């Protein structure tokens, strides 16, 4: 058994280590700077209580992006030096973010131990590679992201740190081979266990969904399927779940080999970046050579986000969570006893609100960030939740879960077609969405992202919008000068959330303009970028008249888009005449 010593290394604070919505994200070259990763890891250990570190079991894995393998070895050595008893690593360092949450909540070690937390190495949907992004975040014993109380403490620690501890003489662990490697240090034995990454997660999915009914759907000659992992970590699960468990053809999987640079692409499952899938589903600029599949889906780098597509049809994430909630009890065995409640992030469209009202469910509107849903779930107040940024999930774990969302949609399709698999025509994704609109109304919705804008200009724009809220008459005068056919703003504020579970208050969570007819404009600075600032503009128009729910989204939203850009002076403050991405 290899012996190791603990080294105390002098260091100094490094500016800019404040975690964003979901961890710390910077360029790889920044993380490679001396002490950078080490400082943040030690600041995290110092922010946790002793029992969550000394003698504890931690998970260390991620989406496999560039620099992950080196980072895992550093964190293993720092864990050993800080008194951690055991580190669990997914084979090849690969674990999706939802799988990490499942491992924390479900996995039991050979000695009966359970994980008390995890370092997840991911920058989610951001590009990977030597010149691109890397990220790290800490998840707690409930499987969810560290709450603001912990992330604030981590940040404060990064500003005062003077030393970190590392077992520099601990040899690198072979993370490609499953098994346990044991070492001995000043506090006794230290183990690193490398395990097959899909087992715990697949077992959990099979306890939630009726795999047999999904398998019947996928075996129907009328049903065709396509899943694009965008060369992210979802590829580590796709073949096992969709092919081996559910019987899909292996040819239905696109880009399912995880790569450090995501194949040179941008692993963000939207209509802009998932080009191959979008074209395959008949939503590209030119028609595909073959008839598009009935169902398509994509994942982001760490497999917590999803995009759902039907044949020549896009399902907005806001509609997706509403439709899942509306059909969950009937279609998904896990929810057969009913939903405890539903929740959405503030910028997400109000489609879920209308479902909650119809079904008399508890409803919550929270700030962006999955940690807020986690509190509600831990308190037994929420079953299904979602964010407009392609995140959907439930209380089976404490993270959004892209593969879960795909299985939820396949379950709904299987349920709607259970007596129809031998019929002339299957109920399609588009049929389900249009029926939902006819029942609940349609929330026309779009998001404009202005990425990597000057941070100073972004802050000035937000400050201007807050100041403008002091006079709604002035706001409405500006609006009428732009478009007379847009209704009046009746309320404007900067969103603040008081957590109903712990009473904590989260302020400055986005600027809202709420209109008389139920329309909304939301402006928010994103916390997921690695450089500059990203302004997100959310535009929503509610239509109850079922004869008007079939319009093109850009046509229905055109008046509000014009108002939003003029009201905010977007081009003046950012220098941008168009957004980077429209979803």
Short mmCIF file of N, CA, C and O in Angstrom, two decimals, residues 89-91 94-95 103 107 178-179 193-202 236-237 239-240 244:
data_model
loop_
_atom_site.label_atom_id
_atom_site.label_comp_id
_atom_site.label_asym_id
_atom_site.label_seq_id
_atom_site.Cartn_x
_atom_site.Cartn_y
_atom_site.Cartn_z
N UNK A 89 -14.95 7.79 -8.44
CA UNK A 89 -14.75 8.40 -9.76
C UNK A 89 -15.46 7.54 -10.81
O UNK A 89 -15.28 6.32 -10.85
N UNK A 90 -16.26 8.17 -11.66
CA UNK A 90 -16.85 7.45 -12.78
C UNK A 90 -15.76 7.01 -13.74
O UNK A 90 -14.76 7.72 -13.92
N UNK A 91 -15.91 5.85 -14.36
CA UNK A 91 -14.88 5.33 -15.27
C UNK A 91 -14.54 6.38 -16.33
O UNK A 91 -15.43 7.00 -16.92
N UNK A 94 -15.96 10.11 -16.29
CA UNK A 94 -17.22 10.53 -16.89
C UNK A 94 -18.41 10.23 -15.98
O UNK A 94 -18.64 9.08 -15.59
N UNK A 95 -19.14 11.25 -15.62
CA UNK A 95 -20.45 11.14 -14.99
C UNK A 95 -21.25 12.36 -15.41
O UNK A 95 -20.77 13.49 -15.26
N UNK A 103 -25.90 9.27 -8.00
CA UNK A 103 -24.89 8.52 -7.26
C UNK A 103 -24.84 8.97 -5.80
O UNK A 103 -24.80 8.15 -4.88
N UNK A 107 -26.19 5.59 -4.38
CA UNK A 107 -25.12 4.58 -4.35
C UNK A 107 -24.65 4.29 -2.92
O UNK A 107 -24.48 5.21 -2.11
N UNK A 178 -11.98 0.06 -13.78
CA UNK A 178 -12.79 0.00 -12.56
C UNK A 178 -12.05 -0.78 -11.48
O UNK A 178 -11.26 -1.68 -11.76
N UNK A 179 -12.32 -0.41 -10.25
CA UNK A 179 -11.67 -1.08 -9.11
C UNK A 179 -11.28 -0.07 -8.04
O UNK A 179 -11.45 1.14 -8.21
N UNK A 193 -12.14 4.73 -5.63
CA UNK A 193 -12.90 3.68 -6.32
C UNK A 193 -13.37 4.21 -7.67
O UNK A 193 -14.09 5.22 -7.75
N UNK A 194 -12.97 3.53 -8.73
CA UNK A 194 -13.43 3.86 -10.08
C UNK A 194 -14.54 2.86 -10.42
O UNK A 194 -14.36 1.65 -10.29
N UNK A 195 -15.71 3.38 -10.81
CA UNK A 195 -16.86 2.50 -11.04
C UNK A 195 -17.51 2.78 -12.40
O UNK A 195 -17.35 3.87 -12.97
N UNK A 196 -18.26 1.82 -12.90
CA UNK A 196 -18.95 1.95 -14.18
C UNK A 196 -20.01 3.03 -14.04
O UNK A 196 -20.90 2.95 -13.18
N UNK A 197 -19.95 4.04 -14.89
CA UNK A 197 -20.72 5.26 -14.66
C UNK A 197 -22.22 5.13 -14.88
O UNK A 197 -22.99 5.89 -14.32
N UNK A 198 -22.68 4.16 -15.67
CA UNK A 198 -24.10 4.13 -16.04
C UNK A 198 -24.99 3.33 -15.09
O UNK A 198 -26.20 3.55 -15.06
N UNK A 199 -24.42 2.42 -14.31
CA UNK A 199 -25.23 1.46 -13.55
C UNK A 199 -26.28 2.10 -12.65
O UNK A 199 -27.47 1.78 -12.73
N UNK A 200 -25.85 2.98 -11.76
CA UNK A 200 -26.78 3.56 -10.78
C UNK A 200 -27.86 4.38 -11.47
O UNK A 200 -29.03 4.33 -11.08
N UNK A 201 -27.45 5.10 -12.52
CA UNK A 201 -28.40 5.96 -13.21
C UNK A 201 -29.44 5.15 -13.97
O UNK A 201 -30.64 5.44 -13.92
N UNK A 202 -29.01 4.11 -14.67
CA UNK A 202 -29.95 3.27 -15.43
C UNK A 202 -30.94 2.59 -14.48
O UNK A 202 -32.15 2.53 -14.76
N UNK A 236 -22.27 8.44 -22.98
CA UNK A 236 -21.90 7.32 -22.11
C UNK A 236 -23.13 6.55 -21.63
O UNK A 236 -23.00 5.44 -21.11
N UNK A 237 -24.32 7.12 -21.79
CA UNK A 237 -25.56 6.50 -21.33
C UNK A 237 -26.48 6.11 -22.49
O UNK A 237 -27.32 5.24 -22.35
N UNK A 239 -26.25 4.63 -25.55
CA UNK A 239 -26.30 3.28 -26.11
C UNK A 239 -26.91 2.30 -25.10
O UNK A 239 -27.76 1.47 -25.44
N UNK A 240 -26.49 2.44 -23.85
CA UNK A 240 -26.98 1.53 -22.80
C UNK A 240 -28.50 1.65 -22.65
O UNK A 240 -29.22 0.64 -22.57
N UNK A 244 -29.61 -0.75 -25.83
CA UNK A 244 -29.60 -2.03 -25.11
C UNK A 244 -30.88 -2.26 -24.29
O UNK A 244 -31.40 -3.38 -24.23
#
